Short mmCIF file of C-alpha atoms and ligand atoms in Angstrom, two decimals:
data_model
loop_
_atom_site.label_atom_id
_atom_site.label_comp_id
_atom_site.label_asym_id
_atom_site.label_seq_id
_atom_site.Cartn_x
_atom_site.Cartn_y
_atom_site.Cartn_z
CA UNK A 1 26.67 24.06 -6.05
CA UNK A 2 27.95 20.60 -6.87
CA UNK A 3 27.47 18.93 -10.22
CA UNK A 4 27.77 15.36 -11.39
CA UNK A 5 30.14 14.74 -14.31
CA UNK A 6 29.72 11.54 -16.32
CA UNK A 7 31.78 10.26 -19.21
CA UNK A 8 29.59 7.84 -21.14
CA UNK A 9 30.48 4.54 -22.72
CA UNK A 10 31.65 2.41 -19.77
CA UNK A 11 29.88 -0.92 -19.29
CA UNK A 12 28.64 -1.65 -15.78
CA UNK A 13 29.71 -4.82 -13.98
CA UNK A 14 29.16 -5.53 -10.30
CA UNK A 15 26.79 -5.50 -7.36
CA UNK A 16 24.70 -2.60 -6.08
CA UNK A 17 23.09 -2.88 -2.63
CA UNK A 18 19.75 -1.08 -2.52
CA UNK A 19 18.91 1.31 0.33
CA UNK A 20 15.74 1.63 2.39
CA UNK A 21 12.82 3.33 0.65
CA UNK A 22 12.75 7.12 0.89
CA UNK A 23 8.99 7.28 0.43
CA UNK A 24 8.43 4.78 3.21
CA UNK A 25 11.02 6.18 5.61
CA UNK A 26 9.53 9.66 5.70
CA UNK A 27 6.01 8.39 6.51
CA UNK A 28 7.38 6.00 9.15
CA UNK A 29 9.25 8.89 10.75
CA UNK A 30 5.96 10.85 10.97
CA UNK A 31 4.39 7.86 12.76
CA UNK A 32 6.75 8.53 15.69
CA UNK A 33 4.53 11.52 16.57
CA UNK A 34 1.77 9.07 17.53
CA UNK A 35 3.50 7.67 20.62
CA UNK A 36 5.46 8.87 23.64
CA UNK A 37 7.67 5.77 23.38
CA UNK A 38 10.75 5.38 21.13
CA UNK A 39 10.42 4.23 17.53
CA UNK A 40 13.56 2.63 16.09
CA UNK A 41 13.75 2.52 12.31
CA UNK A 42 16.44 0.34 10.75
CA UNK A 43 17.57 0.08 7.09
CA UNK A 44 17.18 3.86 6.98
CA UNK A 45 18.37 5.68 3.86
CA UNK A 46 20.56 8.70 4.62
CA UNK A 47 19.07 11.36 2.37
CA UNK A 48 18.45 15.08 2.33
CA UNK A 49 14.69 14.38 2.65
CA UNK A 50 15.00 12.22 5.78
CA UNK A 51 17.34 14.75 7.42
CA UNK A 52 14.91 17.44 6.49
CA UNK A 53 11.91 15.71 8.07
CA UNK A 54 14.05 14.99 11.12
CA UNK A 55 14.53 18.74 11.58
CA UNK A 56 10.77 19.38 11.38
CA UNK A 57 10.06 16.58 13.88
CA UNK A 58 12.64 18.04 16.28
CA UNK A 59 10.78 21.32 16.15
CA UNK A 60 7.55 19.50 17.05
CA UNK A 61 9.20 17.81 20.05
CA UNK A 62 10.82 14.61 18.73
CA UNK A 63 14.32 13.61 19.81
CA UNK A 64 16.00 12.33 16.64
CA UNK A 65 19.17 10.27 16.80
CA UNK A 66 20.88 8.92 13.70
CA UNK A 67 23.29 6.09 14.39
CA UNK A 68 25.01 3.05 12.90
CA UNK A 69 23.32 -0.21 13.94
CA UNK A 70 24.33 -3.83 13.37
CA UNK A 71 22.70 -3.82 9.94
CA UNK A 72 23.54 -0.30 8.82
CA UNK A 73 22.02 3.09 9.40
CA UNK A 74 19.17 3.49 11.82
CA UNK A 75 17.19 6.36 13.31
CA UNK A 76 15.78 6.53 16.81
CA UNK A 77 12.78 8.83 17.20
CA UNK A 78 11.29 9.67 20.57
CA UNK A 79 8.41 12.11 20.99
CA UNK A 80 7.87 12.24 24.74
CA UNK A 81 5.51 15.15 24.21
CA UNK A 82 4.45 17.44 21.40
CA UNK A 83 6.03 20.80 22.24
CA UNK A 84 4.64 22.60 19.19
CA UNK A 85 1.74 21.70 16.91
CA UNK A 86 2.88 24.09 14.19
CA UNK A 87 4.56 23.05 10.92
CA UNK A 88 5.64 26.32 9.29
CA UNK A 89 5.64 27.21 5.59
CA UNK A 90 9.41 27.37 5.18
CA UNK A 91 9.67 23.70 6.20
CA UNK A 92 6.59 22.26 4.46
CA UNK A 93 7.35 24.12 1.22
CA UNK A 94 10.74 22.45 0.91
CA UNK A 95 9.39 18.93 1.28
CA UNK A 96 5.71 18.26 0.56
CA UNK A 97 5.55 15.04 2.58
CA UNK A 98 6.06 17.20 5.71
CA UNK A 99 2.33 17.94 5.35
CA UNK A 100 1.66 14.40 6.60
CA UNK A 101 2.50 15.44 10.17
CA UNK A 102 -0.96 17.05 10.28
CA UNK A 103 -2.87 13.77 10.85
CA UNK A 104 -0.63 12.42 13.63
CA UNK A 105 -0.62 15.81 15.39
CA UNK A 106 -4.44 16.00 15.47
CA UNK A 107 -4.69 12.34 16.44
CA UNK A 108 -2.33 12.78 19.39
CA UNK A 109 -3.14 16.28 20.65
CA UNK A 110 -6.48 17.25 19.08
CA UNK A 111 -5.07 20.25 17.24
CA UNK A 112 -2.50 21.34 14.67
CA UNK A 113 -1.52 24.22 12.44
CA UNK A 114 0.28 23.05 9.31
CA UNK A 115 1.20 25.04 6.23
CA UNK A 116 -0.35 24.06 2.91
CA UNK A 117 2.47 22.72 0.72
CA UNK A 118 1.60 24.62 -2.47
CA UNK A 119 2.32 23.45 -6.03
CA UNK A 120 5.32 21.59 -7.34
CA UNK A 121 7.22 21.30 -10.62
CA UNK A 122 5.56 18.01 -11.60
CA UNK A 123 1.98 19.18 -11.04
CA UNK A 124 -0.48 21.20 -8.94
CA UNK A 125 -0.59 18.44 -6.32
CA UNK A 126 -3.53 19.63 -4.23
CA UNK A 127 -4.23 18.15 -0.77
CA UNK A 128 -8.03 18.20 -0.94
CA UNK A 129 -8.31 14.42 -0.45
CA UNK A 130 -6.13 14.62 2.68
CA UNK A 131 -8.32 17.35 4.17
CA UNK A 132 -11.59 15.62 3.23
CA UNK A 133 -10.37 12.41 4.87
CA UNK A 134 -9.52 14.27 8.10
CA UNK A 135 -12.92 16.03 8.02
CA UNK A 136 -14.65 12.66 7.59
CA UNK A 137 -12.81 11.50 10.73
CA UNK A 138 -14.43 14.41 12.58
CA UNK A 139 -11.73 17.10 12.48
CA UNK A 140 -12.73 20.71 11.98
CA UNK A 141 -10.57 22.16 9.23
CA UNK A 142 -10.16 25.89 8.53
CA UNK A 143 -7.85 27.43 5.98
CA UNK A 144 -6.33 30.86 6.67
CA UNK A 145 -3.35 32.61 5.15
CA UNK A 146 -1.89 29.46 3.68
CA UNK A 147 -2.28 27.36 6.81
CA UNK A 148 -4.55 24.48 7.78
CA UNK A 149 -5.97 24.91 11.28
CA UNK A 150 -7.29 21.55 12.41
CA UNK A 151 -9.12 20.68 15.61
CA UNK A 152 -10.62 17.56 17.12
CA UNK A 153 -10.67 18.31 20.86
CA UNK A 154 -12.61 15.15 21.72
CA UNK A 155 -10.56 12.96 19.42
CA UNK A 156 -11.12 11.63 15.92
CA UNK A 157 -13.99 9.27 15.18
CA UNK A 158 -13.71 6.22 12.90
CA UNK A 159 -15.59 6.56 9.61
CA UNK A 160 -15.92 5.23 6.09
CA UNK A 161 -13.65 7.15 3.71
CA UNK A 162 -14.14 6.58 0.00
CA UNK A 163 -11.35 8.07 -2.11
CA UNK A 164 -12.62 9.28 -5.52
CA UNK A 165 -9.26 8.29 -7.06
CA UNK A 166 -6.10 6.68 -5.78
CA UNK A 167 -3.77 8.89 -3.73
CA UNK A 168 -0.74 7.46 -1.96
CA UNK A 169 -0.33 10.46 0.34
CA UNK A 170 -4.02 10.78 1.27
CA UNK A 171 -4.28 7.03 2.04
CA UNK A 172 -1.19 7.19 4.26
CA UNK A 173 -2.42 10.36 5.92
CA UNK A 174 -5.85 8.89 6.70
CA UNK A 175 -4.17 5.76 8.12
CA UNK A 176 -1.83 7.81 10.31
CA UNK A 177 -4.81 9.70 11.75
CA UNK A 178 -7.32 6.83 12.06
CA UNK A 179 -5.11 4.51 14.15
CA UNK A 180 -5.89 6.59 17.26
CA UNK A 181 -9.57 7.34 16.37
CA UNK A 182 -12.55 6.00 18.34
CA UNK A 183 -14.06 3.05 16.49
CA UNK A 184 -13.51 1.56 13.04
CA UNK A 185 -12.36 3.31 9.87
CA UNK A 186 -12.67 1.76 6.42
CA UNK A 187 -10.62 3.22 3.56
CA UNK A 188 -12.08 2.37 0.17
CA UNK A 189 -10.18 2.80 -3.13
CA UNK A 190 -7.01 3.00 -1.06
CA UNK A 191 -3.56 3.13 -2.68
CA UNK A 192 -1.88 -0.31 -2.85
CA UNK A 193 1.79 0.80 -3.02
CA UNK A 194 4.20 -1.35 -0.93
CA UNK A 195 4.96 1.73 1.21
CA UNK A 196 1.34 1.56 2.48
CA UNK A 197 1.79 -2.02 3.67
CA UNK A 198 5.12 -1.03 5.26
CA UNK A 199 3.48 1.80 7.18
CA UNK A 200 0.69 -0.53 8.36
CA UNK A 201 3.25 -3.15 9.47
CA UNK A 202 5.09 -0.58 11.55
CA UNK A 203 1.88 0.86 13.04
CA UNK A 204 0.73 -2.67 13.95
CA UNK A 205 4.06 -3.29 15.73
CA UNK A 206 3.30 -0.11 17.67
CA UNK A 207 -0.06 -1.61 18.73
CA UNK A 208 -2.39 -0.41 15.96
CA UNK A 209 -5.02 -2.66 14.38
CA UNK A 210 -4.73 -2.22 10.62
CA UNK A 211 -5.72 -4.92 8.13
CA UNK A 212 -5.85 -4.98 4.33
CA UNK A 213 -3.00 -2.52 3.66
CA UNK A 214 -1.66 -3.21 0.18
CA UNK A 215 -5.23 -3.84 -1.09
CA UNK A 216 -7.89 -1.26 -2.09
CA UNK A 217 -9.80 -1.75 1.20
CA UNK A 218 -8.04 -1.01 4.47
CA UNK A 219 -9.72 -1.50 7.86
CA UNK A 220 -8.44 0.28 10.94
CA UNK A 221 -9.78 -0.44 14.42
CA UNK A 222 -8.79 2.60 16.47
CA UNK A 223 -6.83 2.06 19.71
CA UNK A 224 -6.44 4.34 22.74
CA UNK A 225 -2.64 4.55 22.57
CA UNK A 226 0.36 3.32 20.62
CA UNK A 227 3.72 2.22 21.98
CA UNK A 228 7.31 1.95 20.77
CA UNK A 229 8.60 -0.50 18.15
CA UNK A 230 11.56 -1.51 16.01
CA UNK A 231 10.91 -1.66 12.29
CA UNK A 232 13.07 -2.20 9.19
CA UNK A 233 12.24 0.09 6.25
CA UNK A 234 11.42 -1.85 3.05
CA UNK A 235 13.86 -1.62 0.10
CA UNK A 236 13.50 1.33 -2.24
CA UNK A 237 11.68 0.06 -5.36
CA UNK A 238 12.36 3.28 -7.27
CA UNK A 239 16.10 3.09 -6.57
CA UNK A 240 15.98 -0.59 -7.62
CA UNK A 241 14.24 0.27 -10.89
CA UNK A 242 16.55 3.22 -11.52
CA UNK A 243 19.73 1.11 -11.24
CA UNK A 244 18.10 -1.64 -13.32
CA UNK A 245 17.51 0.93 -16.07
CA UNK A 246 21.02 2.37 -15.65
CA UNK A 247 22.53 -1.11 -16.16
CA UNK A 248 20.34 -1.69 -19.21
CA UNK A 249 21.35 1.65 -20.69
CA UNK A 250 25.10 1.25 -20.13
CA UNK A 251 25.22 -2.48 -20.94
CA UNK A 252 27.02 -5.14 -18.89
CA UNK A 253 25.78 -7.15 -15.93
CA UNK A 254 24.71 -5.74 -12.57
CA UNK A 255 23.20 -7.56 -9.61
CA UNK A 256 20.92 -5.48 -7.38
CA UNK A 257 20.84 -6.90 -3.86
CA UNK A 258 18.99 -6.28 -0.55
CA UNK A 259 15.82 -5.57 -2.50
CA UNK A 260 12.60 -7.13 -3.89
CA UNK A 261 12.16 -7.74 -7.60
CA UNK A 262 8.39 -8.26 -7.15
CA UNK A 263 8.05 -4.55 -6.23
CA UNK A 264 9.05 -3.68 -9.82
CA UNK A 265 7.52 -6.56 -11.78
CA UNK A 266 5.74 -4.22 -14.20
CA UNK A 267 9.01 -2.45 -15.03
CA UNK A 268 10.98 -5.71 -15.37
CA UNK A 269 8.33 -7.13 -17.73
CA UNK A 270 8.67 -4.04 -19.94
CA UNK A 271 12.47 -4.25 -19.85
CA UNK A 272 12.33 -7.90 -20.94
CA UNK A 273 9.93 -6.92 -23.73
CA UNK A 274 12.53 -4.37 -24.87
CA UNK A 275 15.23 -7.05 -24.94
CA UNK A 276 16.98 -6.64 -21.57
CA UNK A 277 18.11 -9.80 -19.73
CA UNK A 278 16.41 -10.06 -16.31
CA UNK A 279 16.98 -12.76 -13.67
CA UNK A 280 14.96 -12.46 -10.46
CA UNK A 281 16.55 -13.66 -7.19
CA UNK A 282 15.36 -14.06 -3.63
CA UNK A 283 17.19 -10.88 -2.56
CA UNK A 284 16.99 -8.87 -5.79
CA UNK A 285 17.51 -9.03 -9.51
CA UNK A 286 20.31 -9.26 -12.09
CA UNK A 287 20.15 -7.07 -15.19
CA UNK A 288 22.12 -8.08 -18.27
CA UNK A 289 22.63 -6.50 -21.66
CA UNK A 290 25.36 -7.53 -24.07
CA UNK A 291 25.38 -5.35 -27.16
CA UNK A 292 22.53 -5.10 -29.63
CA UNK A 293 19.88 -2.44 -29.80
CA UNK A 294 16.81 -2.59 -27.58
CA UNK A 295 13.28 -2.50 -29.01
CA UNK A 296 11.00 0.48 -28.39
CA UNK A 297 8.07 -0.42 -26.11
CA UNK A 298 5.06 1.55 -24.85
CA UNK A 299 4.30 2.33 -21.23
CA UNK A 300 1.55 4.06 -19.28
CA UNK A 301 2.01 5.13 -15.69
CA UNK A 302 -0.62 3.95 -13.20
CA UNK A 303 -1.04 3.46 -9.46
CA UNK A 304 0.67 0.31 -8.09
CA UNK A 305 0.97 -2.37 -9.37
CA UNK A 306 0.95 -0.38 -12.63
CA UNK A 307 4.06 1.26 -14.08
CA UNK A 308 5.39 3.70 -11.43
CA UNK A 309 5.34 7.38 -12.39
CA UNK A 310 8.58 7.69 -10.40
CA UNK A 311 10.28 5.46 -13.03
CA UNK A 312 8.81 7.12 -16.11
CA UNK A 313 11.66 9.60 -16.70
CA UNK A 314 14.31 6.89 -16.31
CA UNK A 315 12.46 4.60 -18.73
CA UNK A 316 12.23 7.43 -21.23
CA UNK A 317 16.03 7.77 -21.03
CA UNK A 318 16.39 4.07 -21.93
CA UNK A 319 14.01 4.46 -24.88
CA UNK A 320 16.03 7.33 -26.40
CA UNK A 321 18.42 4.74 -27.90
CA UNK A 322 15.87 1.99 -28.67
CA UNK A 323 14.95 0.85 -32.16
CA UNK A 324 11.60 2.40 -33.18
CA UNK A 325 9.11 4.74 -31.52
CA UNK A 326 8.10 4.42 -27.90
CA UNK A 327 4.88 6.02 -26.66
CA UNK A 328 4.97 7.03 -23.00
CA UNK A 329 1.74 8.08 -21.28
CA UNK A 330 1.85 9.86 -17.92
CA UNK A 331 -1.50 9.56 -16.12
CA UNK A 332 -0.59 10.50 -12.53
CA UNK A 333 0.93 13.99 -12.78
CA UNK A 334 0.03 16.64 -15.36
CA UNK A 335 3.50 18.11 -15.85
CA UNK A 336 5.96 15.26 -15.55
CA UNK A 337 7.86 15.51 -18.85
CA UNK A 338 10.28 18.26 -17.83
CA UNK A 339 13.18 15.90 -18.54
CA UNK A 340 12.22 15.57 -22.24
CA UNK A 341 13.80 18.87 -23.39
CA UNK A 342 16.93 18.11 -21.37
CA UNK A 343 17.21 14.61 -22.91
CA UNK A 344 16.83 16.38 -26.26
CA UNK A 345 19.95 18.41 -25.38
CA UNK A 346 21.80 15.09 -25.39
CA UNK A 347 20.44 14.34 -28.87
CA UNK A 348 17.20 12.47 -28.05
CA UNK A 349 14.24 12.82 -30.43
CA UNK A 350 11.16 13.34 -28.26
CA UNK A 351 7.86 15.16 -28.88
CA UNK A 352 5.44 15.82 -26.07
CA UNK A 353 1.73 16.49 -26.43
CA UNK A 354 -0.33 16.73 -23.24
CA UNK A 355 0.18 13.57 -21.21
CA UNK A 356 1.86 11.69 -24.03
CA UNK A 357 5.49 11.62 -25.16
CA UNK A 358 6.73 9.99 -28.36
CA UNK A 359 10.36 8.92 -28.24
CA UNK A 360 11.92 8.02 -31.57
CA UNK A 361 15.09 6.10 -30.84
CA UNK A 362 18.33 7.59 -32.18
CA UNK A 363 21.63 5.85 -32.93
CA UNK A 364 23.68 7.76 -30.36
CA UNK A 365 23.52 10.46 -27.68
CA UNK A 366 26.16 13.10 -27.12
CA UNK A 367 27.20 14.55 -23.74
CA UNK A 368 26.19 18.13 -22.82
CA UNK A 369 25.50 20.25 -19.74
CA UNK A 370 21.94 19.56 -18.50
CA UNK A 371 19.75 20.23 -15.49
CA UNK A 372 16.42 19.05 -14.20
CA UNK A 373 13.68 20.29 -11.95
CA UNK A 374 13.00 17.21 -9.85
CA UNK A 375 14.60 14.11 -8.43
CA UNK A 376 13.52 11.44 -10.91
CA UNK A 377 14.04 13.72 -13.91
CA UNK A 378 17.60 14.42 -12.73
CA UNK A 379 18.47 10.76 -12.46
CA UNK A 380 17.05 10.11 -15.94
CA UNK A 381 19.75 12.47 -17.22
CA UNK A 382 22.41 10.49 -15.35
CA UNK A 383 21.12 7.30 -17.03
CA UNK A 384 21.20 8.87 -20.48
CA UNK A 385 24.70 10.22 -19.81
CA UNK A 386 25.99 6.70 -19.06
CA UNK A 387 25.48 5.85 -22.74
CA UNK A 388 26.24 9.25 -24.29
CA UNK A 389 29.49 9.98 -26.13
CA UNK A 390 31.75 12.33 -24.19
CA UNK A 391 31.01 14.22 -20.98
CA UNK A 392 27.67 15.21 -19.50
CA UNK A 393 27.49 17.66 -16.63
CA UNK A 394 24.31 17.32 -14.55
CA UNK A 395 23.51 20.52 -12.66
CA UNK A 396 21.27 20.96 -9.60
CA UNK A 397 22.64 17.91 -7.85
CA UNK A 398 20.63 18.75 -4.74
CA UNK A 399 17.65 17.05 -6.42
CA UNK A 400 19.60 13.78 -6.61
CA UNK A 401 20.75 14.11 -3.01
CA UNK A 402 17.13 14.30 -1.84
CA UNK A 403 16.39 10.76 -2.91
CA UNK A 404 19.46 8.73 -3.93
CA UNK A 405 21.97 7.57 -1.35
CA UNK A 406 25.61 7.63 -2.57
CA UNK A 407 24.52 7.55 -6.21
CA UNK A 408 27.90 8.22 -7.76
CA UNK A 409 29.62 5.81 -5.37
CA UNK A 410 27.22 2.97 -6.22
CA UNK A 411 27.49 3.50 -9.99
CA UNK A 412 31.24 4.16 -9.80
CA UNK A 413 31.81 0.84 -8.02
CA UNK A 414 30.39 -0.89 -11.11
CA UNK A 415 32.72 0.92 -13.48
CA UNK A 416 30.76 4.06 -14.40
CA UNK A 417 32.95 7.10 -14.99
CA UNK A 418 31.07 9.42 -12.69
CA UNK A 419 32.27 12.00 -10.20
CA UNK A 420 30.96 14.88 -8.16
CA UNK A 421 32.41 18.25 -9.07
CA UNK A 422 32.36 20.97 -6.43
CA UNK A 423 31.06 24.14 -8.05
CA UNK A 424 30.34 27.74 -7.18
CA UNK A 425 26.73 28.71 -6.63
CA UNK A 426 26.70 31.47 -9.26
CA UNK A 427 27.22 29.43 -12.39
CA UNK A 428 24.40 27.02 -11.66
CA UNK A 429 21.13 28.37 -13.02
C1 EPZ B 501 3.68 9.97 -3.69
O1 EPZ B 501 3.28 11.32 -3.84
C2 EPZ B 501 5.19 9.95 -3.83
N1 EPZ B 501 5.77 10.83 -2.83
C3 EPZ B 501 5.58 10.43 -5.23
O2 EPZ B 501 6.99 10.32 -5.36
C4 EPZ B 501 4.89 9.53 -6.26
O3 EPZ B 501 5.17 10.03 -7.54
C5 EPZ B 501 3.38 9.52 -6.02
O4 EPZ B 501 3.09 9.13 -4.65
C6 EPZ B 501 2.63 8.57 -6.94
O5 EPZ B 501 3.13 7.29 -6.79
C7 EPZ B 501 5.97 10.41 -1.59
O6 EPZ B 501 5.63 9.28 -1.22
C8 EPZ B 501 6.65 11.34 -0.67
P1 EPZ B 501 -0.56 10.98 -4.83
P2 EPZ B 501 1.81 11.77 -3.44
O7 EPZ B 501 -1.31 11.59 -3.70
O8 EPZ B 501 1.36 10.98 -2.27
C9 EPZ B 501 -3.52 14.06 -7.04
C10 EPZ B 501 9.20 11.09 -5.69
O9 EPZ B 501 9.84 11.45 -6.71
N2 EPZ B 501 -4.03 14.44 -5.70
O10 EPZ B 501 -0.70 9.51 -5.06
O11 EPZ B 501 1.80 13.25 -3.33
C11 EPZ B 501 -2.07 14.46 -7.26
O12 EPZ B 501 -1.98 15.81 -7.65
C12 EPZ B 501 7.76 11.53 -5.49
O13 EPZ B 501 9.69 10.38 -4.80
C13 EPZ B 501 -5.10 15.29 -5.61
O14 EPZ B 501 -5.64 15.78 -6.61
O15 EPZ B 501 0.99 11.33 -4.73
C14 EPZ B 501 -1.66 13.48 -8.33
O16 EPZ B 501 -2.07 13.95 -9.58
C15 EPZ B 501 7.30 12.48 -6.56
N3 EPZ B 501 -5.55 15.61 -4.35
C16 EPZ B 501 -2.45 12.21 -7.96
O17 EPZ B 501 -3.50 12.65 -7.12
C17 EPZ B 501 -4.99 15.12 -3.22
O18 EPZ B 501 -5.45 15.47 -2.12
C18 EPZ B 501 -1.66 11.14 -7.22
O19 EPZ B 501 -0.94 11.75 -6.16
C19 EPZ B 501 -3.90 14.25 -3.34
C20 EPZ B 501 -3.43 13.91 -4.59
#
């Protein structure tokens, strides 16, 4: 399998255009199951995860066409009819968000059989809130042999759903199901992530009646049918934050364009506190760092607009070279410090206890072979490598390919010494 080789020490100078958001795109694609008319998604990221969901949708009956539009990549999805209501284990296991086809399938056809996704390297990640929300909307849910069998032969019925804690996936799932329910649904303690507002915008273009998305209370007036629409995917805030942290780590000046700085205000505030130069623009943000050591700062991950858990690993990489001790608290997932021992292989000084990591900044990092078990952890190693002496070889590149479009090309264009190395599959793990 391929690896990414990075020789640290090069400053970054240039412009990086940000792609459409992975975590929005895959939920928007699932929305195409709700209508027999075409859904055209523009500003689509081309990623392993979007290709993967495309394959599952094709199996369910969606025609999926990827093409180049006037403003870049777009995907046309057309589900004239659902030819199968079954999402098998081998597909759901590989990408958890595939589970979110369950709600649209029940909403459109009254039945579905979808594999439970199982655990994941960053935590147990149960789907109890998803299932409870669908039950509250009137679906009968049975679990057998690892599958969810769901039925609502007379359609779903609007209801009040109170989430006991914030879940992005369960909020999106409930929204995707409730748009075609009879009557009104109110989601209380809903997730406020920008991807939720993006999904609601798209559903409203398709004829849904969703208000309040992006706030803790979302109201959905069910409609009898949805139609086609054209919708541009919002910029990827995690990619934006990742490149901002990469620029801060390597030093230099990088302008991130085609994105929204307000999506990552919490991160940018912390970066400024650490001593990074930040200038917000209408279409993005410029990150500047000219020599000098950064200050250690503390962070705690929280639901939006708090510090994103998907940026925690990358921020930890930045703190490995800061002056002082940084305390990093992870409150969303119970096992999301798998990058810490790999950063330590590069010379970082990190101790982890439960949901808390203490990072004592060191003077320098040194390149080494490393690997990670998930997407964001992998990219944190790339960030650390940009400032490490000598060469770092990041294994298991398929994690990066799931969620970062042309990563080495974008960093390379700004002067990073980074390249993909074709490798044999045996020497990987
Ligand atoms: C989404 O996952 C993102 N994934 C994650 O990004 C992100 O880290 C996460 O939201 C938090 O922001 C996608 O959008 C595809 P949750 P999701 O439901 O929806 C627990 C990445 O790298 N929980 O908000 O699965 C859960 O275990 C990925 O791009 C339950 O207990 O996250 C977690 O501890 C990684 N029961 C917490 O809630 C449930 O039914 C928040 O999870 C659902 C969730």
